[in-house]
Short mmCIF file of C-alpha atoms and ligand atoms in Angstrom, two decimals:
data_model
loop_
_atom_site.label_atom_id
_atom_site.label_comp_id
_atom_site.label_asym_id
_atom_site.label_seq_id
_atom_site.Cartn_x
_atom_site.Cartn_y
_atom_site.Cartn_z
CA UNK A 1 0.00 0.00 0.00
CA UNK A 2 2.94 2.32 -0.64
CA UNK A 3 1.78 4.42 -3.59
CA UNK A 4 -1.83 5.16 -2.85
CA UNK A 5 -2.00 8.91 -2.88
CA UNK A 6 -2.12 9.87 0.78
CA UNK A 7 -1.44 13.60 1.07
CA UNK A 8 -0.31 15.13 4.33
CA UNK A 9 0.62 18.72 5.11
CA UNK A 10 2.38 18.98 8.46
CA UNK A 11 2.81 22.43 10.04
CA UNK A 12 3.57 24.02 6.69
CA UNK A 13 4.66 27.63 6.60
CA UNK A 14 5.48 29.13 3.24
CA UNK A 15 6.70 32.47 1.91
CA UNK A 16 7.27 33.26 -1.77
CA UNK A 17 10.93 33.68 -2.70
CA UNK A 18 12.00 37.18 -1.78
CA UNK A 19 8.79 37.98 0.12
CA UNK A 20 8.99 39.14 3.72
CA UNK A 21 5.96 37.51 5.27
CA UNK A 22 4.55 34.03 4.78
CA UNK A 23 1.37 33.52 2.73
CA UNK A 24 0.68 30.23 4.53
CA UNK A 25 1.16 29.60 8.24
CA UNK A 26 1.11 26.34 10.13
CA UNK A 27 -1.06 24.41 7.65
CA UNK A 28 -1.84 20.84 8.70
CA UNK A 29 -4.30 18.41 7.15
CA UNK A 30 -4.47 14.93 5.68
CA UNK A 31 -6.33 13.79 2.56
CA UNK A 32 -6.67 10.06 1.97
CA UNK A 33 -7.67 7.97 -1.06
CA UNK A 34 -11.43 8.03 -1.48
CA UNK A 35 -11.73 11.37 0.27
CA UNK A 36 -12.51 14.84 -0.99
CA UNK A 37 -11.00 17.74 0.89
CA UNK A 38 -12.30 21.17 -0.09
CA UNK A 39 -10.57 24.47 0.50
CA UNK A 40 -12.58 27.64 0.65
CA UNK A 41 -11.66 31.20 1.51
CA UNK A 42 -11.62 34.71 0.13
CA UNK A 43 -9.41 35.88 -2.69
CA UNK A 44 -5.77 36.06 -1.65
CA UNK A 45 -6.33 33.65 1.27
CA UNK A 46 -3.62 31.33 -0.09
CA UNK A 47 -5.64 28.53 -1.74
CA UNK A 48 -3.61 28.34 -4.95
CA UNK A 49 -0.37 28.68 -3.01
CA UNK A 50 -1.40 25.78 -0.79
CA UNK A 51 -2.11 23.47 -3.76
CA UNK A 52 1.07 24.44 -5.58
CA UNK A 53 3.25 23.02 -2.81
CA UNK A 54 2.25 19.42 -3.53
CA UNK A 55 3.60 19.32 -7.11
CA UNK A 56 6.60 21.25 -5.75
CA UNK A 57 6.08 24.39 -7.78
CA UNK A 58 7.79 25.95 -4.75
CA UNK A 59 9.80 24.49 -1.93
CA UNK A 60 8.84 25.22 1.64
CA UNK A 61 11.02 26.45 4.43
CA UNK A 62 9.13 25.04 7.40
CA UNK A 63 7.06 21.93 7.93
CA UNK A 64 6.53 19.05 5.55
CA UNK A 65 4.39 18.17 2.58
CA UNK A 66 4.20 14.39 2.31
CA UNK A 67 3.00 12.14 -0.48
CA UNK A 68 2.51 8.56 0.71
CA UNK A 69 4.67 9.38 3.71
CA UNK A 70 7.59 10.73 1.68
CA UNK A 71 8.45 14.44 1.81
CA UNK A 72 7.88 15.83 -1.70
CA UNK A 73 11.25 17.55 -1.36
CA UNK A 74 12.74 14.04 -1.66
CA UNK A 75 10.81 13.28 -4.88
CA UNK A 76 11.54 14.68 -8.28
CA UNK A 77 8.82 16.54 -10.09
CA UNK A 78 8.37 13.87 -12.77
CA UNK A 79 7.72 11.30 -10.07
CA UNK A 80 5.15 13.56 -8.42
CA UNK A 81 3.46 14.32 -11.75
CA UNK A 82 2.85 10.60 -12.31
CA UNK A 83 0.75 10.50 -9.15
CA UNK A 84 -0.62 14.03 -8.86
CA UNK A 85 -2.62 15.93 -11.50
CA UNK A 86 -3.30 19.60 -10.95
CA UNK A 87 -5.93 21.47 -12.93
CA UNK A 88 -4.69 25.04 -12.61
CA UNK A 89 -6.87 28.04 -11.88
CA UNK A 90 -6.03 29.52 -15.25
CA UNK A 91 -6.09 26.39 -17.39
CA UNK A 92 -3.61 26.53 -20.20
CA UNK A 93 -4.03 25.16 -23.69
CA UNK A 94 -1.28 25.26 -26.25
CA UNK A 95 -1.42 25.53 -30.00
CA UNK A 96 -2.03 22.12 -31.54
CA UNK A 97 -4.94 19.71 -31.86
CA UNK A 98 -7.38 18.84 -29.09
CA UNK A 99 -5.84 15.36 -29.04
CA UNK A 100 -2.41 16.91 -28.60
CA UNK A 101 -3.67 18.99 -25.68
CA UNK A 102 -5.33 16.01 -24.00
CA UNK A 103 -2.38 13.66 -24.37
CA UNK A 104 0.06 16.12 -22.89
CA UNK A 105 2.35 14.00 -20.72
CA UNK A 106 0.57 10.73 -21.50
CA UNK A 107 1.32 9.58 -25.02
CA UNK A 108 0.12 5.99 -24.65
CA UNK A 109 -3.55 6.82 -24.01
CA UNK A 110 -5.93 5.37 -26.61
CA UNK A 111 -8.47 7.52 -28.46
CA UNK A 112 -11.19 5.75 -26.50
CA UNK A 113 -9.54 6.87 -23.26
CA UNK A 114 -9.52 10.44 -24.54
CA UNK A 115 -13.22 10.27 -25.38
CA UNK A 116 -13.97 8.70 -21.98
CA UNK A 117 -12.14 11.55 -20.26
CA UNK A 118 -14.03 14.08 -22.37
CA UNK A 119 -17.32 12.44 -21.50
CA UNK A 120 -16.64 12.71 -17.77
CA UNK A 121 -15.42 16.29 -18.15
CA UNK A 122 -18.62 17.19 -20.06
CA UNK A 123 -16.53 18.09 -23.09
CA UNK A 124 -17.63 15.30 -25.41
CA UNK A 125 -20.44 17.19 -27.12
CA UNK A 126 -18.50 20.27 -28.10
CA UNK A 127 -15.56 18.24 -29.37
CA UNK A 128 -17.88 15.97 -31.41
CA UNK A 129 -19.52 19.09 -32.82
CA UNK A 130 -16.22 20.22 -34.27
CA UNK A 131 -15.66 19.15 -37.87
CA UNK A 132 -12.32 17.51 -37.08
CA UNK A 133 -13.22 16.20 -33.64
CA UNK A 134 -10.08 15.34 -31.69
CA UNK A 135 -8.02 16.72 -34.57
CA UNK A 136 -9.61 20.19 -34.35
CA UNK A 137 -7.00 22.84 -33.75
CA UNK A 138 -6.65 24.90 -30.62
CA UNK A 139 -5.06 28.32 -30.96
CA UNK A 140 -2.16 29.30 -28.69
CA UNK A 141 -3.53 29.90 -25.21
CA UNK A 142 -6.87 28.35 -26.19
CA UNK A 143 -8.27 31.63 -27.44
CA UNK A 144 -10.65 29.88 -29.88
CA UNK A 145 -12.52 27.98 -27.14
CA UNK A 146 -14.60 29.46 -24.34
CA UNK A 147 -13.41 29.68 -20.75
CA UNK A 148 -15.72 26.85 -19.72
CA UNK A 149 -14.58 24.67 -22.63
CA UNK A 150 -10.97 25.36 -21.70
CA UNK A 151 -11.64 24.27 -18.12
CA UNK A 152 -13.31 21.08 -19.33
CA UNK A 153 -10.41 20.22 -21.66
CA UNK A 154 -7.96 20.74 -18.81
CA UNK A 155 -10.05 18.52 -16.51
CA UNK A 156 -10.11 15.86 -19.25
CA UNK A 157 -6.33 16.18 -19.60
CA UNK A 158 -5.94 15.48 -15.88
CA UNK A 159 -8.25 12.44 -16.12
CA UNK A 160 -6.19 10.97 -18.97
CA UNK A 161 -3.15 10.71 -16.68
CA UNK A 162 -5.13 8.51 -14.20
CA UNK A 163 -3.49 10.07 -11.14
CA UNK A 164 -3.85 8.99 -7.53
CA UNK A 165 -4.34 12.60 -6.46
CA UNK A 166 -6.40 15.31 -8.18
CA UNK A 167 -5.97 18.98 -7.40
CA UNK A 168 -8.74 21.18 -8.80
CA UNK A 169 -8.07 24.89 -8.42
CA UNK A 170 -11.37 26.60 -8.89
CA UNK A 171 -11.92 24.36 -11.90
CA UNK A 172 -15.68 24.53 -12.01
CA UNK A 173 -16.28 28.27 -11.74
CA UNK A 174 -16.67 28.96 -15.46
CA UNK A 175 -19.34 26.25 -15.77
CA UNK A 176 -23.04 26.82 -15.41
CA UNK A 177 -24.62 25.20 -12.35
CA UNK A 178 -26.15 22.28 -14.31
CA UNK A 179 -22.89 21.40 -16.10
CA UNK A 180 -20.98 21.74 -12.83
CA UNK A 181 -23.38 19.27 -11.17
CA UNK A 182 -23.19 16.75 -14.03
CA UNK A 183 -19.41 16.99 -14.16
CA UNK A 184 -18.97 16.47 -10.44
CA UNK A 185 -21.34 13.48 -10.41
CA UNK A 186 -19.31 11.86 -13.21
CA UNK A 187 -16.04 12.78 -11.50
CA UNK A 188 -17.19 11.29 -8.24
CA UNK A 189 -17.66 7.89 -9.89
CA UNK A 190 -14.30 8.07 -11.68
CA UNK A 191 -12.29 9.37 -8.75
CA UNK A 192 -13.94 7.16 -6.09
CA UNK A 193 -10.59 5.64 -5.10
CA UNK A 194 -8.49 8.76 -5.64
CA UNK A 195 -7.57 11.58 -3.30
CA UNK A 196 -9.31 14.78 -4.37
CA UNK A 197 -8.51 18.29 -3.19
CA UNK A 198 -10.84 20.97 -4.51
CA UNK A 199 -10.56 24.73 -4.25
CA UNK A 200 -13.99 26.20 -4.86
CA UNK A 201 -15.89 29.46 -4.88
CA UNK A 202 -19.35 27.97 -5.09
CA UNK A 203 -20.61 26.33 -1.91
CA UNK A 204 -22.74 23.82 -3.84
CA UNK A 205 -19.52 22.43 -5.34
CA UNK A 206 -18.22 21.35 -1.95
CA UNK A 207 -21.19 20.61 0.33
CA UNK A 208 -20.55 16.86 0.08
CA UNK A 209 -16.78 17.07 0.76
CA UNK A 210 -15.50 14.84 3.56
CA UNK A 211 -13.64 17.77 5.04
CA UNK A 212 -13.74 21.49 4.31
CA UNK A 213 -10.83 23.71 5.30
CA UNK A 214 -11.68 27.38 5.76
CA UNK A 215 -8.62 29.38 4.84
CA UNK A 216 -8.25 32.97 5.94
CA UNK A 217 -5.11 35.03 5.50
CA UNK A 218 -2.92 31.95 5.10
CA UNK A 219 -4.29 30.06 8.08
CA UNK A 220 -6.84 27.29 8.47
CA UNK A 221 -9.32 29.03 10.74
CA UNK A 222 -12.00 26.31 10.77
CA UNK A 223 -12.48 22.80 9.46
CA UNK A 224 -15.26 20.24 9.28
CA UNK A 225 -18.09 19.06 7.09
CA UNK A 226 -20.59 21.50 5.58
CA UNK A 227 -23.11 20.74 8.34
CA UNK A 228 -20.53 21.10 11.10
CA UNK A 229 -19.21 24.39 9.75
CA UNK A 230 -22.70 25.83 9.42
CA UNK A 231 -22.98 25.31 13.17
CA UNK A 232 -19.49 26.30 14.25
CA UNK A 233 -17.83 28.68 11.78
CA UNK A 234 -18.88 32.32 11.46
CA UNK A 235 -16.36 32.69 8.60
CA UNK A 236 -17.99 29.80 6.75
CA UNK A 237 -21.46 31.18 7.39
CA UNK A 238 -20.35 34.46 5.89
CA UNK A 239 -19.10 32.70 2.76
CA UNK A 240 -22.35 30.71 2.48
CA UNK A 241 -24.41 33.87 2.73
CA UNK A 242 -22.31 35.88 0.27
P1 DGT B 301 -7.90 33.56 -5.42
O1 DGT B 301 -7.41 32.60 -6.46
O2 DGT B 301 -7.97 34.96 -5.93
O3 DGT B 301 -9.18 33.14 -4.79
O4 DGT B 301 -6.78 33.63 -4.24
P2 DGT B 301 -5.96 32.44 -3.55
O5 DGT B 301 -6.62 32.09 -2.28
O6 DGT B 301 -5.71 31.35 -4.52
O7 DGT B 301 -4.58 33.16 -3.16
P3 DGT B 301 -3.10 32.88 -3.70
O8 DGT B 301 -2.57 31.64 -3.10
O9 DGT B 301 -3.04 33.01 -5.17
O10 DGT B 301 -2.33 34.12 -3.10
C1 DGT B 301 -2.05 34.24 -1.70
C2 DGT B 301 -1.12 35.40 -1.49
O11 DGT B 301 0.13 35.12 -2.11
C3 DGT B 301 -1.59 36.72 -2.05
O12 DGT B 301 -1.23 37.71 -1.12
C4 DGT B 301 -0.80 36.90 -3.32
C5 DGT B 301 0.47 36.14 -3.04
N1 DGT B 301 1.04 35.49 -4.24
C6 DGT B 301 0.41 34.65 -5.07
N2 DGT B 301 1.24 34.23 -6.04
C7 DGT B 301 2.43 34.82 -5.80
C8 DGT B 301 3.71 34.78 -6.44
O13 DGT B 301 3.91 34.08 -7.45
N3 DGT B 301 4.70 35.54 -5.89
C9 DGT B 301 4.51 36.30 -4.78
N4 DGT B 301 5.53 37.01 -4.28
N5 DGT B 301 3.33 36.38 -4.15
C10 DGT B 301 2.31 35.65 -4.65
MG1 MG B 302 -6.20 31.03 -6.45
#
């Protein structure tokens, strides 16, 4: 049971290179396979920074980020990427075909696997509607697809890599409520055995998370399930009401 995708942050404090004060202070939580941990908090709270420490986009000064019990600082990025897929807040597409964009980092996937990923990501219909399907061209930066389509292609790209850990950074915000709900229902089936960490703006996206971390100014100020936080967390109540 060595490589299952257990994520643990242990007393993590992090400052950007050259910055004076930390953007994250004393962050501790564990996310296990089969669980969804959601992170919520106002803009600038440190949600993206927190996620970025797992794929080692930055190294930390204090505390530990562990993947299956091993500090990520002892793993190389390629090794982490095999197990962890991050859908970034500003999903990036590069110039090339849709197939090209979906296979990024996973050349051995079959076409059927690409279509399966698109189906889960609610991207199948718009790709089928294109004359060239998977061979349709994407312009540099994905400027010829909508923001929501871009998000769905980037979610499909993550699914193609079949990771143990999924990091979704506000990945559902450009979707309408109905598409968001369909996508998450499909994701839930597919990622049932994976570890899922979701940053979200919309409360409905995270009400069924196993644990919600309320992040404020770089600190976890409250944690619990949706029901628990409604009872105990004024900060969470404020977010729910906003
Ligand atoms: P969002 O996406 O607007 O909801 O905000 P968060 O919660 O994702 O916040 P985050 O992690 O992007 O930013 C937290 C703080 O860190 C904020 O004061 C801006 C700062 N920050 C973010 N990225 C960088 C960076 O690349 N360099 C430096 N020096 N500071 C950064
Ligand atoms: Mg962010």
